[in-house]
Structure formats: C-alpha cells, structure tokens
mmCIF file of C-alpha atoms in Angstrom:
data_model
loop_
_atom_site.group_PDB
_atom_site.id
_atom_site.type_symbol
_atom_site.label_atom_id
_atom_site.label_comp_id
_atom_site.label_asym_id
_atom_site.label_seq_id
_atom_site.Cartn_x
_atom_site.Cartn_y
_atom_site.Cartn_z
ATOM 1 C CA MET A 7 -11.930 6.385 35.450
ATOM 2 C CA ALA A 8 -8.496 5.694 34.415
ATOM 3 C CA ASP A 9 -9.365 1.885 34.330
ATOM 4 C CA ALA A 10 -12.180 2.367 32.059
ATOM 5 C CA ILE A 11 -10.168 4.672 29.604
ATOM 6 C CA ALA A 12 -7.534 1.965 29.738
ATOM 7 C CA LEU A 13 -10.006 -0.864 28.925
ATOM 8 C CA LEU A 14 -11.669 1.176 26.121
ATOM 9 C CA SER A 15 -8.300 1.893 24.496
ATOM 10 C CA LEU A 16 -7.454 -1.715 24.912
ATOM 11 C CA ALA A 17 -10.758 -2.917 23.224
ATOM 12 C CA ALA A 18 -10.286 -0.345 20.380
ATOM 13 C CA LEU A 19 -6.832 -1.664 19.625
ATOM 14 C CA ALA A 20 -7.844 -5.062 19.943
ATOM 15 C CA TYR A 21 -10.452 -4.717 17.383
ATOM 16 C CA THR A 22 -8.141 -2.790 14.975
ATOM 17 C CA TYR A 23 -5.289 -5.354 15.032
ATOM 18 C CA LEU A 24 -7.351 -8.678 15.869
ATOM 19 C CA GLY A 25 -11.117 -8.405 15.889
ATOM 20 C CA TYR A 26 -11.304 -6.914 12.355
ATOM 21 C CA ALA A 27 -9.370 -9.991 11.084
ATOM 22 C CA LEU A 28 -11.461 -12.499 12.996
ATOM 23 C CA LEU A 29 -14.731 -10.830 11.723
ATOM 24 C CA LEU A 30 -13.435 -11.115 8.120
ATOM 25 C CA ARG A 31 -12.549 -14.853 8.467
ATOM 26 C CA VAL A 32 -16.347 -15.329 9.411
ATOM 27 C CA LEU A 33 -17.453 -13.297 6.419
ATOM 28 C CA ALA A 34 -14.933 -14.487 4.104
ATOM 29 C CA ARG A 35 -16.247 -16.900 1.329
ATOM 30 C CA SER A 36 -14.424 -19.086 -1.121
ATOM 31 C CA GLY A 37 -15.329 -19.725 -4.795
ATOM 32 C CA ALA A 38 -15.087 -17.710 -8.018
ATOM 33 C CA GLY A 39 -18.469 -16.307 -7.677
ATOM 34 C CA SER A 40 -21.439 -16.247 -9.988
ATOM 35 C CA ALA A 41 -20.465 -13.368 -12.445
ATOM 36 C CA ARG A 42 -20.361 -14.251 -16.172
ATOM 37 C CA ALA A 43 -17.259 -15.569 -17.578
ATOM 38 C CA GLU A 44 -15.239 -13.825 -20.269
ATOM 39 C CA ASP A 45 -12.398 -14.818 -22.562
ATOM 40 C CA LEU A 46 -9.196 -14.598 -20.587
ATOM 41 C CA PRO A 47 -7.111 -11.420 -21.838
ATOM 42 C CA ASP A 48 -3.782 -12.713 -23.396
ATOM 43 C CA ALA A 49 -2.046 -9.323 -23.699
ATOM 44 C CA ALA A 50 -1.819 -6.055 -21.336
ATOM 45 C CA THR A 51 0.235 -2.973 -21.126
ATOM 46 C CA VAL A 52 2.524 -2.249 -18.095
ATOM 47 C CA ILE A 53 2.656 1.532 -17.298
ATOM 48 C CA LEU A 54 4.967 2.797 -14.733
ATOM 49 C CA ALA A 55 5.750 6.581 -13.623
ATOM 50 C CA ALA A 56 9.322 7.211 -12.915
ATOM 51 C CA HIS A 57 11.294 10.228 -11.401
ATOM 52 C CA ASN A 58 14.999 9.925 -10.898
ATOM 53 C CA GLU A 59 14.867 6.031 -10.421
ATOM 54 C CA ALA A 60 17.987 5.063 -12.287
ATOM 55 C CA ALA A 61 19.006 2.853 -9.155
ATOM 56 C CA CYS A 62 16.489 0.305 -9.870
ATOM 57 C CA THR A 63 14.939 0.902 -13.280
ATOM 58 C CA GLU A 64 17.261 -1.513 -15.051
ATOM 59 C CA GLN A 65 16.212 -4.479 -12.467
ATOM 60 C CA THR A 66 12.468 -3.735 -12.736
ATOM 61 C CA LEU A 67 12.508 -3.604 -16.583
ATOM 62 C CA SER A 68 14.780 -6.739 -16.761
ATOM 63 C CA ALA A 69 12.237 -8.628 -14.404
ATOM 64 C CA LEU A 70 9.305 -7.774 -16.667
ATOM 65 C CA GLN A 71 11.270 -9.236 -19.452
ATOM 66 C CA ARG A 72 10.980 -12.733 -17.729
ATOM 67 C CA THR A 73 7.376 -12.597 -17.664
ATOM 68 C CA GLN A 74 5.718 -15.809 -19.013
ATOM 69 C CA GLY A 75 2.187 -16.693 -20.336
ATOM 70 C CA CYS A 76 1.117 -13.282 -21.704
ATOM 71 C CA ARG A 77 2.218 -10.531 -24.309
ATOM 72 C CA LEU A 78 3.262 -7.438 -22.655
ATOM 73 C CA SER A 79 3.868 -3.855 -23.867
ATOM 74 C CA VAL A 80 5.751 -1.480 -21.387
ATOM 75 C CA ILE A 81 5.396 2.284 -21.148
ATOM 76 C CA VAL A 82 7.624 4.137 -18.843
ATOM 77 C CA ALA A 83 6.541 7.892 -18.218
ATOM 78 C CA SER A 84 9.781 9.793 -16.963
ATOM 79 C CA ASP A 85 8.593 12.614 -14.877
ATOM 80 C CA ALA A 86 11.438 15.073 -16.192
ATOM 81 C CA SER A 87 14.109 12.492 -14.587
ATOM 82 C CA THR A 88 17.549 13.848 -14.609
ATOM 83 C CA ASP A 89 19.744 11.182 -13.279
ATOM 84 C CA GLY A 90 20.057 8.713 -16.356
ATOM 85 C CA THR A 91 16.563 6.923 -16.044
ATOM 86 C CA ASP A 92 15.863 7.920 -19.435
ATOM 87 C CA ALA A 93 18.823 6.350 -20.837
ATOM 88 C CA ILE A 94 18.207 3.111 -19.214
ATOM 89 C CA VAL A 95 14.820 2.918 -20.294
ATOM 90 C CA ARG A 96 15.993 3.735 -24.002
ATOM 91 C CA SER A 97 18.299 0.639 -23.611
ATOM 92 C CA PHE A 98 15.286 -1.732 -23.481
ATOM 93 C CA GLN A 99 13.612 -0.168 -26.612
ATOM 94 C CA GLU A 100 14.316 -3.253 -28.807
ATOM 95 C CA SER A 101 12.599 -5.323 -26.171
ATOM 96 C CA GLY A 102 9.342 -3.300 -26.780
ATOM 97 C CA VAL A 103 9.783 -0.914 -23.873
ATOM 98 C CA ARG A 104 8.542 2.733 -24.675
ATOM 99 C CA LEU A 105 9.766 5.813 -23.219
ATOM 100 C CA VAL A 106 7.411 8.988 -22.931
ATOM 101 C CA ARG A 107 8.965 11.983 -21.217
ATOM 102 C CA LEU A 108 7.408 14.797 -19.230
ATOM 103 C CA GLN A 109 9.654 17.862 -19.996
ATOM 104 C CA ALA A 110 8.313 19.555 -16.839
ATOM 105 C CA ARG A 111 8.079 17.955 -13.463
ATOM 106 C CA GLY A 112 4.327 17.029 -13.121
ATOM 107 C CA GLY A 113 4.159 14.485 -10.523
ATOM 108 C CA LYS A 114 3.056 10.830 -10.473
ATOM 109 C CA LEU A 115 -0.387 11.359 -11.405
ATOM 110 C CA ALA A 116 0.585 13.456 -14.533
ATOM 111 C CA ALA A 117 3.043 10.659 -15.572
ATOM 112 C CA LEU A 118 0.309 8.019 -15.207
ATOM 113 C CA GLN A 119 -2.104 10.155 -17.301
ATOM 114 C CA ARG A 120 0.455 10.716 -20.049
ATOM 115 C CA ALA A 121 1.432 6.815 -20.206
ATOM 116 C CA ALA A 122 -2.293 5.435 -19.804
ATOM 117 C CA ALA A 123 -3.153 7.960 -22.853
ATOM 118 C CA ASP A 124 -1.269 5.683 -25.428
ATOM 119 C CA VAL A 125 -2.461 2.401 -24.088
ATOM 120 C CA THR A 126 -4.718 0.395 -26.451
ATOM 121 C CA ASP A 127 -4.981 -3.124 -24.627
ATOM 122 C CA GLU A 128 -8.088 -3.787 -22.688
ATOM 123 C CA VAL A 129 -6.128 -4.353 -19.408
ATOM 124 C CA ILE A 130 -3.531 -1.919 -17.912
ATOM 125 C CA VAL A 131 -0.882 -3.236 -15.383
ATOM 126 C CA CYS A 132 0.537 -0.478 -13.083
ATOM 127 C CA ILE A 133 3.738 -0.932 -11.195
ATOM 128 C CA ASP A 134 6.255 1.265 -9.277
ATOM 129 C CA ALA A 135 9.712 1.975 -10.790
ATOM 130 C CA SER A 136 11.144 -0.289 -7.877
ATOM 131 C CA SER A 137 8.933 -3.002 -8.262
ATOM 132 C CA ILE A 138 10.581 -6.443 -8.903
ATOM 133 C CA VAL A 139 7.773 -8.395 -10.727
ATOM 134 C CA ARG A 140 7.968 -12.032 -10.412
ATOM 135 C CA ALA A 141 7.606 -14.073 -13.707
ATOM 136 C CA ASP A 142 4.325 -15.439 -13.026
ATOM 137 C CA ALA A 143 2.619 -12.667 -11.290
ATOM 138 C CA ILE A 144 1.000 -10.718 -14.182
ATOM 139 C CA PRO A 145 -0.568 -13.934 -15.733
ATOM 140 C CA ARG A 146 -1.918 -14.632 -12.387
ATOM 141 C CA LEU A 147 -3.683 -11.072 -12.256
ATOM 142 C CA LEU A 148 -5.081 -11.533 -15.675
ATOM 143 C CA GLN A 149 -6.594 -14.717 -15.040
ATOM 144 C CA HIS A 150 -9.235 -13.073 -12.578
ATOM 145 C CA PHE A 151 -10.674 -11.115 -15.589
ATOM 146 C CA GLU A 152 -12.487 -14.055 -16.846
ATOM 147 C CA GLN A 153 -15.307 -12.745 -14.231
ATOM 148 C CA SER A 154 -17.073 -10.032 -15.607
ATOM 149 C CA ASP A 155 -17.597 -8.154 -12.468
ATOM 150 C CA VAL A 156 -13.701 -7.905 -11.651
ATOM 151 C CA GLY A 157 -12.518 -4.625 -12.160
ATOM 152 C CA SER A 158 -9.094 -4.718 -10.826
ATOM 153 C CA VAL A 159 -6.771 -7.306 -9.175
ATOM 154 C CA THR A 160 -3.925 -6.248 -6.825
ATOM 155 C CA GLY A 161 -0.662 -7.941 -6.288
ATOM 156 C CA ALA A 162 1.161 -8.757 -3.169
ATOM 157 C CA ARG A 163 4.091 -6.926 -2.039
ATOM 158 C CA ARG A 164 7.158 -8.581 -0.632
ATOM 159 C CA VAL A 165 9.852 -6.587 1.171
ATOM 160 C CA LEU A 166 13.278 -7.777 0.291
ATOM 161 C CA ARG A 167 14.946 -9.100 3.309
ATOM 162 C CA SER A 168 18.083 -7.257 4.743
ATOM 163 C CA ASP A 169 19.750 -6.511 8.273
ATOM 164 C CA GLY A 170 18.019 -3.073 8.315
ATOM 165 C CA ALA A 171 15.316 -2.213 11.005
ATOM 166 C CA VAL A 172 12.895 -1.202 8.498
ATOM 167 C CA ALA A 173 12.945 -4.402 6.521
ATOM 168 C CA SER A 174 12.431 -6.459 9.456
ATOM 169 C CA GLY A 175 9.446 -4.312 10.601
ATOM 170 C CA ASP A 176 8.008 -3.636 7.048
ATOM 171 C CA GLY A 177 8.160 -7.178 6.044
ATOM 172 C CA LEU A 178 6.141 -8.208 9.055
ATOM 173 C CA TYR A 179 3.672 -5.435 8.661
ATOM 174 C CA TRP A 180 3.112 -6.260 4.931
ATOM 175 C CA ARG A 181 2.375 -10.008 5.893
ATOM 176 C CA TYR A 182 -0.430 -8.814 8.106
ATOM 177 C CA GLU A 183 -1.681 -6.405 5.621
ATOM 178 C CA SER A 184 -1.498 -9.178 2.963
ATOM 179 C CA MET A 185 -3.608 -11.504 5.273
ATOM 180 C CA LEU A 186 -6.252 -8.527 5.738
ATOM 181 C CA ARG A 187 -6.525 -7.925 2.013
ATOM 182 C CA SER A 188 -6.809 -11.484 1.138
ATOM 183 C CA LEU A 189 -9.523 -11.929 3.570
ATOM 184 C CA GLU A 190 -11.234 -8.651 2.349
ATOM 185 C CA SER A 191 -11.122 -10.082 -1.284
ATOM 186 C CA ARG A 192 -12.592 -13.346 -0.096
ATOM 187 C CA THR A 193 -15.879 -11.484 1.367
ATOM 188 C CA GLY A 194 -16.247 -10.366 -2.218
ATOM 189 C CA SER A 195 -14.069 -7.258 -2.893
ATOM 190 C CA SER A 196 -11.233 -5.608 -1.301
ATOM 191 C CA HIS A 197 -12.376 -1.972 -0.802
ATOM 192 C CA THR A 198 -9.235 -0.601 0.673
ATOM 193 C CA GLY A 199 -7.513 0.467 -2.582
ATOM 194 C CA VAL A 200 -5.045 -1.176 -5.021
ATOM 195 C CA GLU A 201 -1.486 -1.788 -4.347
ATOM 196 C CA GLY A 202 0.601 0.956 -6.187
ATOM 197 C CA GLY A 203 3.643 -1.645 -6.677
ATOM 198 C CA LEU A 204 1.405 -4.152 -8.838
ATOM 199 C CA PHE A 205 -2.305 -4.064 -9.875
ATOM 200 C CA ALA A 206 -4.244 -4.885 -13.129
ATOM 201 C CA ILE A 207 -7.261 -2.816 -14.003
ATOM 202 C CA ARG A 208 -9.578 -2.772 -17.051
ATOM 203 C CA ARG A 209 -8.728 0.292 -19.094
ATOM 204 C CA SER A 210 -12.280 1.459 -19.357
ATOM 205 C CA LEU A 211 -12.417 1.615 -15.498
ATOM 206 C CA LEU A 212 -9.247 3.387 -14.866
ATOM 207 C CA ARG A 213 -10.012 6.857 -13.688
ATOM 208 C CA LEU A 214 -7.262 9.382 -13.382
ATOM 209 C CA ASP A 215 -9.282 12.497 -13.066
ATOM 210 C CA PHE A 216 -8.694 12.682 -9.538
ATOM 211 C CA ALA A 217 -6.805 15.481 -7.698
ATOM 212 C CA ALA A 218 -2.857 15.229 -7.591
ATOM 213 C CA ASP A 219 -2.866 15.433 -3.910
ATOM 214 C CA LEU A 220 -4.848 12.400 -3.149
ATOM 215 C CA ALA A 221 -3.376 8.698 -2.982
ATOM 216 C CA ASP A 222 -3.568 7.369 -6.229
ATOM 217 C CA ASP A 223 -3.867 3.564 -4.917
ATOM 218 C CA LEU A 224 -6.836 4.348 -3.071
ATOM 219 C CA ALA A 225 -8.532 6.786 -5.519
ATOM 220 C CA ILE A 226 -8.216 4.276 -8.298
ATOM 221 C CA GLY A 227 -9.542 1.478 -6.278
ATOM 222 C CA PHE A 228 -12.504 3.787 -5.098
ATOM 223 C CA GLY A 229 -13.111 4.411 -8.667
ATOM 224 C CA VAL A 230 -13.591 0.723 -9.481
ATOM 225 C CA THR A 231 -16.002 0.453 -6.458
ATOM 226 C CA GLU A 232 -18.091 3.435 -7.396
ATOM 227 C CA GLN A 233 -18.575 2.050 -11.125
ATOM 228 C CA GLY A 234 -19.643 -1.263 -9.578
ATOM 229 C CA TYR A 235 -16.918 -3.416 -10.061
ATOM 230 C CA ARG A 236 -14.916 -5.652 -7.601
ATOM 231 C CA ASN A 237 -11.179 -5.412 -6.639
ATOM 232 C CA LEU A 238 -9.714 -8.734 -5.870
ATOM 233 C CA TYR A 239 -6.282 -9.582 -4.140
ATOM 234 C CA ASP A 240 -3.984 -12.411 -5.228
ATOM 235 C CA VAL A 241 -1.594 -13.192 -2.766
ATOM 236 C CA GLY A 242 0.224 -15.323 -5.109
ATOM 237 C CA ALA A 243 0.671 -12.532 -7.642
ATOM 238 C CA ALA A 244 3.849 -11.166 -6.026
ATOM 239 C CA PHE A 245 6.526 -8.413 -6.554
ATOM 240 C CA ASP A 246 9.447 -7.812 -4.479
ATOM 241 C CA GLU A 247 10.539 -4.349 -3.227
ATOM 242 C CA PRO A 248 13.591 -2.975 -1.148
ATOM 243 C CA ALA A 249 12.813 -1.324 2.034
ATOM 244 C CA THR A 250 13.745 2.405 2.729
ATOM 245 C CA SER A 251 17.180 2.712 3.995
ATOM 246 C CA SER A 252 16.267 4.014 7.467
ATOM 247 C CA VAL A 253 13.462 4.404 9.925
ATOM 248 C CA LEU A 254 13.595 8.363 9.622
ATOM 249 C CA ILE A 255 13.048 8.070 5.738
ATOM 250 C CA GLU A 256 10.295 5.528 6.145
ATOM 251 C CA SER A 257 8.612 7.875 8.875
ATOM 252 C CA ALA A 258 8.611 10.885 6.669
ATOM 253 C CA ARG A 259 7.305 8.822 3.551
ATOM 254 C CA ARG A 260 4.749 7.237 5.837
ATOM 255 C CA VAL A 261 3.320 10.566 7.028
ATOM 256 C CA ARG A 262 2.968 11.616 3.323
ATOM 257 C CA VAL A 263 1.208 8.377 2.618
ATOM 258 C CA VAL A 264 -1.238 8.638 5.543
ATOM 259 C CA VAL A 265 -2.057 12.366 4.807
ATOM 260 C CA LYS A 266 -2.676 11.593 1.175
ATOM 261 C CA GLY A 267 -4.921 8.718 2.306
ATOM 262 C CA MET A 268 -6.952 10.844 4.691
ATOM 263 C CA ARG A 269 -7.604 13.242 1.981
ATOM 264 C CA THR A 270 -8.652 10.657 -0.571
ATOM 265 C CA VAL A 271 -11.285 9.115 2.141
ATOM 266 C CA LEU A 272 -12.517 12.827 2.465
ATOM 267 C CA ALA A 273 -12.673 13.382 -1.076
ATOM 268 C CA TYR A 274 -14.655 10.159 -1.728
ATOM 269 C CA ARG A 275 -16.806 10.303 1.393
ATOM 270 C CA ARG A 276 -20.007 10.162 -0.742
ATOM 271 C CA LEU A 277 -19.121 6.331 -0.742
ATOM 272 C CA LEU A 278 -19.357 6.100 3.033
ATOM 273 C CA ASN A 279 -23.083 5.355 2.956
ATOM 274 C CA PRO A 280 -23.801 2.097 4.984
ATOM 275 C CA LEU A 281 -26.956 1.612 3.179
ATOM 276 C CA ARG A 282 -25.749 1.613 -0.355
ATOM 277 C CA GLN A 283 -22.240 0.504 0.188
ATOM 278 C CA PRO A 284 -22.223 -1.572 3.403
ATOM 279 C CA GLY A 285 -18.932 -3.395 2.495
ATOM 280 C CA PHE A 286 -17.118 -0.426 1.580
ATOM 281 C CA CYS A 287 -17.916 1.335 4.828
ATOM 282 C CA PHE A 288 -17.163 -1.651 6.834
ATOM 283 C CA GLN A 289 -13.786 -2.044 5.374
ATOM 284 C CA ILE A 290 -12.602 1.568 5.233
ATOM 285 C CA LEU A 291 -13.784 2.228 8.787
ATOM 286 C CA SER A 292 -12.072 -0.973 10.113
ATOM 287 C CA HIS A 293 -8.948 -1.093 7.863
ATOM 288 C CA LYS A 294 -8.062 2.659 7.330
ATOM 289 C CA ILE A 295 -9.844 4.952 9.784
ATOM 290 C CA ALA A 296 -9.378 2.854 12.955
ATOM 291 C CA LYS A 297 -5.708 2.254 12.205
ATOM 292 C CA TRP A 298 -5.088 5.905 11.459
ATOM 293 C CA ALA A 299 -6.851 6.437 15.085
ATOM 294 C CA ALA A 300 -4.665 3.966 16.888
ATOM 295 C CA PRO A 301 -2.001 6.271 17.809
ATOM 296 C CA PHE A 302 -4.508 8.149 20.066
ATOM 297 C CA ALA A 303 -5.589 4.957 21.555
ATOM 298 C CA LEU A 304 -2.002 3.865 22.430
ATOM 299 C CA LEU A 305 -1.373 7.382 24.065
ATOM 300 C CA ALA A 306 -4.787 6.749 25.950
ATOM 301 C CA LEU A 307 -3.555 3.357 27.001
ATOM 302 C CA PHE A 308 -0.199 4.280 28.276
ATOM 303 C CA ALA A 309 -1.331 7.273 30.201
ATOM 304 C CA ALA A 310 -4.292 5.527 31.643
ATOM 305 C CA THR A 311 -2.317 2.282 32.795
ATOM 306 C CA ALA A 312 0.155 4.762 34.371
ATOM 307 C CA VAL A 313 -2.424 5.630 37.064
ATOM 308 C CA ALA A 314 -4.493 2.603 36.919
ATOM 309 C CA ASP A 315 -5.651 0.774 40.187
ATOM 310 C CA HIS A 316 -5.998 -2.551 38.764
ATOM 311 C CA PRO A 317 -2.882 -4.829 39.003
ATOM 312 C CA MET A 318 -3.266 -6.283 35.597
ATOM 313 C CA LEU A 319 -3.331 -2.917 34.196
ATOM 314 C CA GLN A 320 -0.178 -1.958 36.014
ATOM 315 C CA VAL A 321 1.446 -4.711 34.598
ATOM 316 C CA LEU A 322 0.396 -3.812 31.283
ATOM 317 C CA PHE A 323 1.803 -0.465 31.820
ATOM 318 C CA TRP A 324 5.309 -1.723 32.705
ATOM 319 C CA ALA A 325 5.017 -4.059 29.552
ATOM 320 C CA GLN A 326 4.384 -0.829 27.602
ATOM 321 C CA VAL A 327 7.527 0.629 29.238
ATOM 322 C CA GLY A 328 9.663 -2.236 28.245
ATOM 323 C CA PHE A 329 8.353 -2.407 24.647
ATOM 324 C CA TYR A 330 9.060 1.480 23.970
ATOM 325 C CA SER A 331 12.515 0.873 25.713
ATOM 326 C CA LEU A 332 13.254 -1.610 23.082
ATOM 327 C CA ALA A 333 11.973 0.938 20.204
ATOM 328 C CA ALA A 334 14.316 3.573 21.771
ATOM 329 C CA ALA A 335 17.214 1.032 21.980
ATOM 330 C CA GLY A 336 16.468 0.331 18.320
ATOM 331 C CA ALA A 337 16.649 3.881 17.431
ATOM 332 C CA LEU A 338 20.136 4.063 19.225
ATOM 333 C CA TRP A 339 21.568 0.945 17.862
ATOM 334 C CA PRO A 340 24.891 1.960 16.369
ATOM 335 C CA ALA A 341 25.313 -0.933 13.707
ATOM 336 C CA ARG A 342 23.389 -1.333 10.591
ATOM 337 C CA ARG A 343 22.556 -4.947 11.609
ATOM 338 C CA THR A 344 19.569 -4.235 13.925
ATOM 339 C CA PRO A 345 18.385 -7.086 15.955
ATOM 340 C CA ARG A 346 14.922 -8.184 15.361
ATOM 341 C CA VAL A 347 13.844 -7.953 19.119
ATOM 342 C CA LEU A 348 14.667 -4.021 18.557
ATOM 343 C CA ALA A 349 13.481 -3.658 15.079
ATOM 344 C CA VAL A 350 10.120 -4.632 15.315
ATOM 345 C CA PRO A 351 9.166 -2.421 18.278
ATOM 346 C CA LEU A 352 11.050 0.343 16.588
ATOM 347 C CA PHE A 353 8.995 0.140 13.364
ATOM 348 C CA PHE A 354 5.712 -0.163 15.227
ATOM 349 C CA SER A 355 6.696 2.845 17.278
ATOM 350 C CA ALA A 356 7.866 4.954 14.391
ATOM 351 C CA MET A 357 4.817 3.812 12.114
ATOM 352 C CA HIS A 358 2.260 5.015 14.903
ATOM 353 C CA TRP A 359 4.232 8.045 15.468
ATOM 354 C CA SER A 360 3.908 8.939 11.814
ATOM 355 C CA MET A 361 0.224 8.191 11.829
ATOM 356 C CA PHE A 362 -0.005 10.558 14.764
ATOM 357 C CA LEU A 363 1.884 13.363 12.938
ATOM 358 C CA ALA A 364 -0.350 12.920 9.861
ATOM 359 C CA TRP A 365 -3.448 14.168 11.890
ATOM 360 C CA PHE A 366 -1.713 17.418 12.074
ATOM 361 C CA ALA A 367 -0.496 17.611 8.664
ATOM 362 C CA ILE A 368 -3.770 16.876 6.823
ATOM 363 C CA TRP A 369 -3.858 20.226 5.380
ATOM 364 C CA ARG A 370 -0.752 19.562 3.228
ATOM 365 C CA ARG A 371 -1.077 18.775 -0.363
ATOM 366 C CA TYR A 372 1.432 16.387 -1.583
ATOM 367 C CA SER A 373 1.334 16.510 -5.325
ATOM 368 C CA SER A 374 4.889 15.417 -6.427
ATOM 369 C CA TRP A 375 7.277 12.566 -4.963
ATOM 370 C CA SER A 376 10.997 11.783 -4.860
ATOM 371 C CA PRO A 377 12.115 8.178 -4.472
ATOM 372 C CA PRO A 378 13.356 7.253 -1.065
ATOM 373 C CA SER A 379 16.741 5.953 -0.320
ATOM 374 C CA ARG A 380 16.403 2.232 -0.347
ATOM 375 C CA GLU A 381 18.261 -0.758 0.849
ATOM 376 C CA PHE A 382 19.150 -2.300 -2.497
ATOM 377 C CA GLY A 383 20.252 -6.162 -2.168
ATOM 378 C CA PRO A 384 21.335 -8.542 -4.835
ATOM 379 C CA SER A 385 17.940 -8.620 -6.521
ATOM 380 C CA CYS A 386 17.769 -4.898 -6.962
#
C-alpha cells in the first residue's frame, strides 16, 4: 500500500513539474495565427496602483521615461499613500505623469478602477509600482495587437539578483514559470492570467468589476478569455523586480497570493467547462490547481517512502531527508549571503508550505495590500 501511494504521489508531482511542460511542447505551435491584421497602436496609457511605494516609485517612473518606440501617458493612482509617494509622482508631472489620489484606503482594485476611468488610449499597460520596465518592453507588447483576436499580452518578470535566499529561489522559479507561460502562449493562448507586474490590454476588454478579494491578474486574464480573446506571453518584453527581503515575508505574501488565486478560480468556475473551454480547463487544472495540490503529494510521498519496502523508494526517502535538511540549514543560515545549495531547497520548501497553509485560509478575504520589504539593488 505504501509503495502504491508513493508511486501515485511521485506520478502526480512528475506531471505537475515535468509532464505538463512536455505536453505543452507537443501542443505548442509557432506562427502569428490567422487573425485579421490591424494597424499597430503607437500610443498607450500606463496605469499603476501604489500604496506607500516611495522606496521604488522614482526608479519605476524613471524607467518608463526611457521607453522607446511609442508614446506613453502615465497615471499613478495613490491609494492614500502616507510615505512621500505622492510627492515623488508630482516631481514627474512635467514628463507627462499624472497623479490621482484616493483619499481613503480602497485597495489595489479601487486604485486601478480610478486610474482606468481616465484612460482614452485604446491600449492600457498595467504595471506594479516596483516594476522596472525595460526600454523595449512596452513596444514589444503593443506589436502583438496587430492580431485582431489578441486581447492582452503579458510581459516577463525578471528577479533582480542578490545574495538573499529569496532572490536565488524566486529567480529559478520564475524562469520555470516563464517557460510554461511561453509554451501556453504558443498553444494559442495563455489562460493562466496576466502578469500584474507588466501587461497590456485593449481598453474595451479591461474588466475591473470583480470582487476586491480576488487575484486581479487572474480575474483580468479570465475576463479576456471569457470575451473570446487570446492572452499572449512575450518572453522578450521584460521587467525587473527586486525580491522580497526574507523567506518569511515571501511565505506570508505567497499565502495571500494563493488564497486569492483559489478564490478567483472558484468565482470563475463557469469557465471550467471542458466542452466549451478545453484549453482553459487544461491549463488551469495543470498549471494552477495541480500546483496548489502539490504540497499534499509531497507529504504523501514523504510518509509513504518512510515505510516503503522497495529499495529505490527507501533511497528516495533519504534523498528527501537530505533535501529538507538543506532547506532547514538555509533557514538557520546566519549570514545574508545564503549559498545557492541551501537557498533553492529553502525557497522550494517555503513555497510549498505556503501553498499548504493557503488551503486552510481560503475563507480569508484579502482586499488590500501593503508593499513587502524588498532587496533593493543598484537598479532599484
């Protein structure tokens, strides 16, 4: 019995982290598609919500000023910031940056709604206050709107390098995530949401009428799918973002992210119809739900291999003991410079522990946010 449980758990994990990617490679297709061509937009409005983001607002707005190849307007919605964020935004007014302020704290969704209400351009680009957008990223996003069935295009997150454990693990994680999203896009559409740090969307398709406790990147992406349009992923449209400053802070943030993601999938469960939305069902089940369930497979694998009879499964048990021992050593490492051999197991373990906890916090409604402490490097 233990051997069977171990093999089933191993198969589930293998599919989640390897098999899904291999299937996507088989299904992926190249080419621009057969949709009608449209004139490329040469202008867009960038909107971002900020609450007490003075630590990075200046670098974020300065990076936008270096954008080449299109005309940009920028609207910053300050969600009742009290740390000097507003003053920094006002210092960019001569460069075309506009500040709108919510006098009472309303949360990110309310801030986005306020900013989007003033947009007249046909394409809206959304970024986070900590996103350092590269000069060619937004023009790369806009070029995809030549295809009439493309509703949104997502940029690629790059974690700024540092010596911290989160930067090492998160950077590796996002390279894997980028590969999946790129392959999903090549199958026709990436249904697993937009990237909140950088995405472009047709103004007519931006739906912000969902509940504030849902994950905005998922809900916006689901809205694009529901309206019959595609979401693409452009690995070359990159933005940099500093990692959170500690594994503990990152774990707490990830619990909130997963809880909101779970609630969003439940809210849009009407789309989980394999007959009407086969691609959506396949990607959400494989990319999101299977990953959220992975902690239970890991626990089952560890428990089953601990009592398994097969010698190979016994070896696998001790391999797990060694891996988690490295993670524990990483958590106890006294210096800021965490060796990669400890940082990656630590981040992997902390990420799955957060997903495990999220299942027991799914009832929580996170409607507002505070920026996490980050490892600001020379670029931010």
